[in-house]
């Protein structure tokens, strides 16, 4: 169980955590609550079901992962499992929604490529392997 909390005092992971926390605060609250022009959970999960054939339960869990990520990354608590599930969520979005549009974020004719989702995926994977870093509850537990 020690591996779950083990990390270093690196500030690099703090910046990765902060980037994911801010990004998924806005993105996750769009999905869950309809804030910032989002659909809200009912319409978002229905969209994932109808467009990408993602079961409702998995869609609900994905929305939970987005919101839990915000808390986990902000506090630096349970960062490895949160980042792991977030990486799965992002990889699914990348392959189901963005892959067919190529690499670049801005595309002529609509759609967005994998450029941004790839960066988010790599940020999450860095935290899966490196842990929470400095200024984290995980670091305090691992001492």
PDB file of N, CA and C in Angstrom, residues 63-131:
ATOM      1  N   UNK A  63     -17.921  10.820 -15.395  1.00  0.00           N
ATOM      2  CA  UNK A  63     -18.200  12.154 -14.851  1.00  0.00           C
ATOM      3  C   UNK A  63     -17.707  12.257 -13.409  1.00  0.00           C
ATOM      4  N   UNK A  64     -17.908  11.187 -12.625  1.00  0.00           N
ATOM      5  CA  UNK A  64     -17.389  11.156 -11.255  1.00  0.00           C
ATOM      6  C   UNK A  64     -15.862  11.286 -11.268  1.00  0.00           C
ATOM      7  N   UNK A  65     -15.203  10.587 -12.174  1.00  0.00           N
ATOM      8  CA  UNK A  65     -13.742  10.645 -12.274  1.00  0.00           C
ATOM      9  C   UNK A  65     -13.294  12.084 -12.541  1.00  0.00           C
ATOM     10  N   UNK A  66     -13.978  12.766 -13.448  1.00  0.00           N
ATOM     11  CA  UNK A  66     -13.611  14.160 -13.736  1.00  0.00           C
ATOM     12  C   UNK A  66     -13.694  15.030 -12.485  1.00  0.00           C
ATOM     13  N   UNK A  67     -14.771  14.886 -11.727  1.00  0.00           N
ATOM     14  CA  UNK A  67     -14.957  15.715 -10.536  1.00  0.00           C
ATOM     15  C   UNK A  67     -14.019  15.300  -9.400  1.00  0.00           C
ATOM     16  N   UNK A  68     -13.815  13.991  -9.208  1.00  0.00           N
ATOM     17  CA  UNK A  68     -12.896  13.522  -8.170  1.00  0.00           C
ATOM     18  C   UNK A  68     -11.475  13.980  -8.470  1.00  0.00           C
ATOM     19  N   UNK A  69     -11.133  14.038  -9.749  1.00  0.00           N
ATOM     20  CA  UNK A  69      -9.808  14.506 -10.145  1.00  0.00           C
ATOM     21  C   UNK A  69      -9.531  15.897  -9.598  1.00  0.00           C
ATOM     22  N   UNK A  70     -10.503  16.771  -9.659  1.00  0.00           N
ATOM     23  CA  UNK A  70     -10.321  18.151  -9.189  1.00  0.00           C
ATOM     24  C   UNK A  70      -9.928  18.151  -7.716  1.00  0.00           C
ATOM     25  N   UNK A  71     -10.659  17.416  -6.905  1.00  0.00           N
ATOM     26  CA  UNK A  71     -10.399  17.366  -5.462  1.00  0.00           C
ATOM     27  C   UNK A  71      -9.059  16.684  -5.189  1.00  0.00           C
ATOM     28  N   UNK A  72      -8.842  15.552  -5.845  1.00  0.00           N
ATOM     29  CA  UNK A  72      -7.612  14.790  -5.641  1.00  0.00           C
ATOM     30  C   UNK A  72      -6.369  15.594  -5.995  1.00  0.00           C
ATOM     31  N   UNK A  73      -6.412  16.242  -7.141  1.00  0.00           N
ATOM     32  CA  UNK A  73      -5.239  17.002  -7.596  1.00  0.00           C
ATOM     33  C   UNK A  73      -5.023  18.255  -6.744  1.00  0.00           C
ATOM     34  N   UNK A  74      -6.099  18.903  -6.346  1.00  0.00           N
ATOM     35  CA  UNK A  74      -5.966  20.118  -5.526  1.00  0.00           C
ATOM     36  C   UNK A  74      -5.358  19.804  -4.168  1.00  0.00           C
ATOM     37  N   UNK A  75      -5.777  18.695  -3.569  1.00  0.00           N
ATOM     38  CA  UNK A  75      -5.276  18.323  -2.245  1.00  0.00           C
ATOM     39  C   UNK A  75      -4.012  17.467  -2.298  1.00  0.00           C
ATOM     40  N   UNK A  76      -3.764  16.877  -3.457  1.00  0.00           N
ATOM     41  CA  UNK A  76      -2.643  15.949  -3.550  1.00  0.00           C
ATOM     42  C   UNK A  76      -2.928  14.664  -2.791  1.00  0.00           C
ATOM     43  N   UNK A  77      -4.159  14.210  -2.837  1.00  0.00           N
ATOM     44  CA  UNK A  77      -4.578  13.017  -2.093  1.00  0.00           C
ATOM     45  C   UNK A  77      -5.110  11.965  -3.058  1.00  0.00           C
ATOM     46  N   UNK A  78      -4.586  10.751  -2.937  1.00  0.00           N
ATOM     47  CA  UNK A  78      -4.946   9.643  -3.828  1.00  0.00           C
ATOM     48  C   UNK A  78      -4.709  10.018  -5.293  1.00  0.00           C
ATOM     49  N   UNK A  79      -3.597  10.679  -5.534  1.00  0.00           N
ATOM     50  CA  UNK A  79      -3.297  11.189  -6.867  1.00  0.00           C
ATOM     51  C   UNK A  79      -3.068  10.058  -7.859  1.00  0.00           C
ATOM     52  N   UNK A  80      -2.360   9.013  -7.470  1.00  0.00           N
ATOM     53  CA  UNK A  80      -2.099   7.927  -8.422  1.00  0.00           C
ATOM     54  C   UNK A  80      -3.384   7.262  -8.918  1.00  0.00           C
ATOM     55  N   UNK A  81      -4.296   6.828  -8.037  1.00  0.00           N
ATOM     56  CA  UNK A  81      -5.519   6.222  -8.571  1.00  0.00           C
ATOM     57  C   UNK A  81      -6.383   7.216  -9.351  1.00  0.00           C
ATOM     58  N   UNK A  82      -6.460   8.448  -8.906  1.00  0.00           N
ATOM     59  CA  UNK A  82      -7.243   9.451  -9.639  1.00  0.00           C
ATOM     60  C   UNK A  82      -6.648   9.669 -11.029  1.00  0.00           C
ATOM     61  N   UNK A  83      -5.334   9.789 -11.105  1.00  0.00           N
ATOM     62  CA  UNK A  83      -4.665   9.994 -12.390  1.00  0.00           C
ATOM     63  C   UNK A  83      -4.823   8.769 -13.295  1.00  0.00           C
ATOM     64  N   UNK A  84      -4.800   7.577 -12.720  1.00  0.00           N
ATOM     65  CA  UNK A  84      -4.979   6.345 -13.496  1.00  0.00           C
ATOM     66  C   UNK A  84      -6.356   6.318 -14.159  1.00  0.00           C
ATOM     67  N   UNK A  85      -7.408   6.563 -13.372  1.00  0.00           N
ATOM     68  CA  UNK A  85      -8.753   6.550 -13.941  1.00  0.00           C
ATOM     69  C   UNK A  85      -8.969   7.724 -14.896  1.00  0.00           C
ATOM     70  N   UNK A  86      -8.350   8.859 -14.611  1.00  0.00           N
ATOM     71  CA  UNK A  86      -8.437   9.990 -15.519  1.00  0.00           C
ATOM     72  C   UNK A  86      -7.756   9.662 -16.848  1.00  0.00           C
ATOM     73  N   UNK A  87      -6.619   8.983 -16.793  1.00  0.00           N
ATOM     74  CA  UNK A  87      -5.920   8.588 -18.021  1.00  0.00           C
ATOM     75  C   UNK A  87      -6.801   7.678 -18.875  1.00  0.00           C
ATOM     76  N   UNK A  88      -7.509   6.758 -18.252  1.00  0.00           N
ATOM     77  CA  UNK A  88      -8.433   5.890 -18.992  1.00  0.00           C
ATOM     78  C   UNK A  88      -9.544   6.728 -19.618  1.00  0.00           C
ATOM     79  N   UNK A  89     -10.099   7.662 -18.844  1.00  0.00           N
ATOM     80  CA  UNK A  89     -11.155   8.549 -19.337  1.00  0.00           C
ATOM     81  C   UNK A  89     -10.659   9.352 -20.543  1.00  0.00           C
ATOM     82  N   UNK A  90      -9.483   9.952 -20.419  1.00  0.00           N
ATOM     83  CA  UNK A  90      -8.936  10.786 -21.488  1.00  0.00           C
ATOM     84  C   UNK A  90      -8.615   9.937 -22.720  1.00  0.00           C
ATOM     85  N   UNK A  91      -8.020   8.761 -22.513  1.00  0.00           N
ATOM     86  CA  UNK A  91      -7.691   7.896 -23.645  1.00  0.00           C
ATOM     87  C   UNK A  91      -8.953   7.485 -24.403  1.00  0.00           C
ATOM     88  N   UNK A  92     -10.014   7.211 -23.668  1.00  0.00           N
ATOM     89  CA  UNK A  92     -11.285   6.864 -24.302  1.00  0.00           C
ATOM     90  C   UNK A  92     -11.795   8.032 -25.138  1.00  0.00           C
ATOM     91  N   UNK A  93     -11.773   9.228 -24.579  1.00  0.00           N
ATOM     92  CA  UNK A  93     -12.203  10.419 -25.323  1.00  0.00           C
ATOM     93  C   UNK A  93     -11.326  10.641 -26.551  1.00  0.00           C
ATOM     94  N   UNK A  94     -10.031  10.439 -26.379  1.00  0.00           N
ATOM     95  CA  UNK A  94      -9.107  10.663 -27.484  1.00  0.00           C
ATOM     96  C   UNK A  94      -9.403   9.724 -28.653  1.00  0.00           C
ATOM     97  N   UNK A  95      -9.611   8.452 -28.359  1.00  0.00           N
ATOM     98  CA  UNK A  95      -9.825   7.488 -29.436  1.00  0.00           C
ATOM     99  C   UNK A  95     -11.241   7.547 -30.003  1.00  0.00           C
ATOM    100  N   UNK A  96     -12.229   7.751 -29.161  1.00  0.00           N
ATOM    101  CA  UNK A  96     -13.610   7.750 -29.644  1.00  0.00           C
ATOM    102  C   UNK A  96     -14.036   9.071 -30.281  1.00  0.00           C
ATOM    103  N   UNK A  97     -13.499  10.189 -29.812  1.00  0.00           N
ATOM    104  CA  UNK A  97     -13.976  11.482 -30.274  1.00  0.00           C
ATOM    105  C   UNK A  97     -12.964  12.251 -31.124  1.00  0.00           C
ATOM    106  N   UNK A  98     -11.694  12.185 -30.812  1.00  0.00           N
ATOM    107  CA  UNK A  98     -10.711  13.076 -31.428  1.00  0.00           C
ATOM    108  C   UNK A  98      -9.831  12.417 -32.490  1.00  0.00           C
ATOM    109  N   UNK A  99      -9.620  11.126 -32.399  1.00  0.00           N
ATOM    110  CA  UNK A  99      -8.676  10.426 -33.272  1.00  0.00           C
ATOM    111  C   UNK A  99      -9.000  10.625 -34.747  1.00  0.00           C
ATOM    112  N   UNK A 100     -10.253  10.552 -35.106  1.00  0.00           N
ATOM    113  CA  UNK A 100     -10.673  10.667 -36.498  1.00  0.00           C
ATOM    114  C   UNK A 100     -10.469  12.048 -37.102  1.00  0.00           C
ATOM    115  N   UNK A 101     -10.102  13.034 -36.285  1.00  0.00           N
ATOM    116  CA  UNK A 101      -9.909  14.394 -36.766  1.00  0.00           C
ATOM    117  C   UNK A 101      -8.435  14.750 -36.931  1.00  0.00           C
ATOM    118  N   UNK A 102      -7.558  13.774 -36.800  1.00  0.00           N
ATOM    119  CA  UNK A 102      -6.134  14.035 -36.981  1.00  0.00           C
ATOM    120  C   UNK A 102      -5.464  14.517 -35.705  1.00  0.00           C
ATOM    121  N   UNK A 103      -4.330  15.158 -35.861  1.00  0.00           N
ATOM    122  CA  UNK A 103      -3.533  15.558 -34.710  1.00  0.00           C
ATOM    123  C   UNK A 103      -3.906  16.932 -34.169  1.00  0.00           C
ATOM    124  N   UNK A 104      -4.036  17.914 -35.032  1.00  0.00           N
ATOM    125  CA  UNK A 104      -4.123  19.301 -34.580  1.00  0.00           C
ATOM    126  C   UNK A 104      -5.466  19.631 -33.948  1.00  0.00           C
ATOM    127  N   UNK A 105      -5.402  20.495 -32.938  1.00  0.00           N
ATOM    128  CA  UNK A 105      -6.600  20.907 -32.204  1.00  0.00           C
ATOM    129  C   UNK A 105      -7.583  21.611 -33.125  1.00  0.00           C
ATOM    130  N   UNK A 106      -7.122  22.572 -33.895  1.00  0.00           N
ATOM    131  CA  UNK A 106      -7.979  23.318 -34.820  1.00  0.00           C
ATOM    132  C   UNK A 106      -7.965  22.625 -36.179  1.00  0.00           C
ATOM    133  N   UNK A 107      -9.143  22.268 -36.647  1.00  0.00           N
ATOM    134  CA  UNK A 107      -9.270  21.587 -37.932  1.00  0.00           C
ATOM    135  C   UNK A 107     -10.203  22.363 -38.845  1.00  0.00           C
ATOM    136  N   UNK A 108      -9.869  22.457 -40.103  1.00  0.00           N
ATOM    137  CA  UNK A 108     -10.809  23.010 -41.080  1.00  0.00           C
ATOM    138  C   UNK A 108     -11.948  22.021 -41.219  1.00  0.00           C
ATOM    139  N   UNK A 109     -13.144  22.518 -41.224  1.00  0.00           N
ATOM    140  CA  UNK A 109     -14.287  21.632 -41.373  1.00  0.00           C
ATOM    141  C   UNK A 109     -14.828  21.104 -40.057  1.00  0.00           C
ATOM    142  N   UNK A 110     -14.275  21.553 -38.931  1.00  0.00           N
ATOM    143  CA  UNK A 110     -14.800  21.158 -37.621  1.00  0.00           C
ATOM    144  C   UNK A 110     -14.091  19.968 -37.015  1.00  0.00           C
ATOM    145  N   UNK A 111     -14.408  19.732 -35.769  1.00  0.00           N
ATOM    146  CA  UNK A 111     -13.776  18.647 -35.022  1.00  0.00           C
ATOM    147  C   UNK A 111     -12.422  19.066 -34.494  1.00  0.00           C
ATOM    148  N   UNK A 112     -12.005  18.425 -33.450  1.00  0.00           N
ATOM    149  CA  UNK A 112     -10.692  18.729 -32.896  1.00  0.00           C
ATOM    150  C   UNK A 112      -9.884  17.447 -32.805  1.00  0.00           C
ATOM    151  N   UNK A 113      -8.623  17.553 -33.186  1.00  0.00           N
ATOM    152  CA  UNK A 113      -7.727  16.407 -33.184  1.00  0.00           C
ATOM    153  C   UNK A 113      -7.242  16.056 -31.789  1.00  0.00           C
ATOM    154  N   UNK A 114      -6.236  15.203 -31.734  1.00  0.00           N
ATOM    155  CA  UNK A 114      -5.771  14.636 -30.461  1.00  0.00           C
ATOM    156  C   UNK A 114      -4.738  15.493 -29.744  1.00  0.00           C
ATOM    157  N   UNK A 115      -4.327  16.591 -30.321  1.00  0.00           N
ATOM    158  CA  UNK A 115      -3.248  17.414 -29.774  1.00  0.00           C
ATOM    159  C   UNK A 115      -3.431  17.717 -28.282  1.00  0.00           C
ATOM    160  N   UNK A 116      -4.573  18.247 -27.904  1.00  0.00           N
ATOM    161  CA  UNK A 116      -4.819  18.645 -26.515  1.00  0.00           C
ATOM    162  C   UNK A 116      -5.062  17.433 -25.615  1.00  0.00           C
ATOM    163  N   UNK A 117      -5.845  16.469 -26.099  1.00  0.00           N
ATOM    164  CA  UNK A 117      -6.111  15.295 -25.261  1.00  0.00           C
ATOM    165  C   UNK A 117      -4.840  14.489 -25.033  1.00  0.00           C
ATOM    166  N   UNK A 118      -3.946  14.465 -25.998  1.00  0.00           N
ATOM    167  CA  UNK A 118      -2.676  13.771 -25.814  1.00  0.00           C
ATOM    168  C   UNK A 118      -1.861  14.440 -24.703  1.00  0.00           C
ATOM    169  N   UNK A 119      -1.838  15.765 -24.677  1.00  0.00           N
ATOM    170  CA  UNK A 119      -1.111  16.479 -23.613  1.00  0.00           C
ATOM    171  C   UNK A 119      -1.710  16.166 -22.247  1.00  0.00           C
ATOM    172  N   UNK A 120      -3.044  16.163 -22.143  1.00  0.00           N
ATOM    173  CA  UNK A 120      -3.701  15.830 -20.870  1.00  0.00           C
ATOM    174  C   UNK A 120      -3.423  14.386 -20.457  1.00  0.00           C
ATOM    175  N   UNK A 121      -3.450  13.482 -21.421  1.00  0.00           N
ATOM    176  CA  UNK A 121      -3.161  12.064 -21.134  1.00  0.00           C
ATOM    177  C   UNK A 121      -1.749  11.903 -20.593  1.00  0.00           C
ATOM    178  N   UNK A 122      -0.784  12.551 -21.212  1.00  0.00           N
ATOM    179  CA  UNK A 122       0.601  12.443 -20.756  1.00  0.00           C
ATOM    180  C   UNK A 122       0.796  13.074 -19.379  1.00  0.00           C
ATOM    181  N   UNK A 123       0.078  14.159 -19.088  1.00  0.00           N
ATOM    182  CA  UNK A 123       0.130  14.758 -17.748  1.00  0.00           C
ATOM    183  C   UNK A 123      -0.383  13.761 -16.708  1.00  0.00           C
ATOM    184  N   UNK A 124      -1.518  13.122 -17.002  1.00  0.00           N
ATOM    185  CA  UNK A 124      -2.089  12.150 -16.065  1.00  0.00           C
ATOM    186  C   UNK A 124      -1.157  10.966 -15.878  1.00  0.00           C
ATOM    187  N   UNK A 125      -0.581  10.468 -16.961  1.00  0.00           N
ATOM    188  CA  UNK A 125       0.335   9.321 -16.851  1.00  0.00           C
ATOM    189  C   UNK A 125       1.592   9.674 -16.056  1.00  0.00           C
ATOM    190  N   UNK A 126       2.088  10.899 -16.183  1.00  0.00           N
ATOM    191  CA  UNK A 126       3.245  11.328 -15.386  1.00  0.00           C
ATOM    192  C   UNK A 126       2.920  11.241 -13.899  1.00  0.00           C
ATOM    193  N   UNK A 127       1.693  11.576 -13.523  1.00  0.00           N
ATOM    194  CA  UNK A 127       1.292  11.503 -12.114  1.00  0.00           C
ATOM    195  C   UNK A 127       1.043  10.065 -11.669  1.00  0.00           C
ATOM    196  N   UNK A 128       0.591   9.210 -12.558  1.00  0.00           N
ATOM    197  CA  UNK A 128       0.440   7.784 -12.212  1.00  0.00           C
ATOM    198  C   UNK A 128       1.801   7.227 -11.801  1.00  0.00           C
ATOM    199  N   UNK A 129       2.840   7.573 -12.554  1.00  0.00           N
ATOM    200  CA  UNK A 129       4.169   7.019 -12.282  1.00  0.00           C
ATOM    201  C   UNK A 129       4.947   7.804 -11.239  1.00  0.00           C
ATOM    202  N   UNK A 130       4.748   9.125 -11.157  1.00  0.00           N
ATOM    203  CA  UNK A 130       5.540   9.944 -10.245  1.00  0.00           C
ATOM    204  C   UNK A 130       4.883  10.269  -8.925  1.00  0.00           C
ATOM    205  N   UNK A 131       3.563  10.133  -8.862  1.00  0.00           N
ATOM    206  CA  UNK A 131       2.861  10.472  -7.629  1.00  0.00           C
ATOM    207  C   UNK A 131       2.562  11.959  -7.535  1.00  0.00           C
TER     208      UNK A 131
END
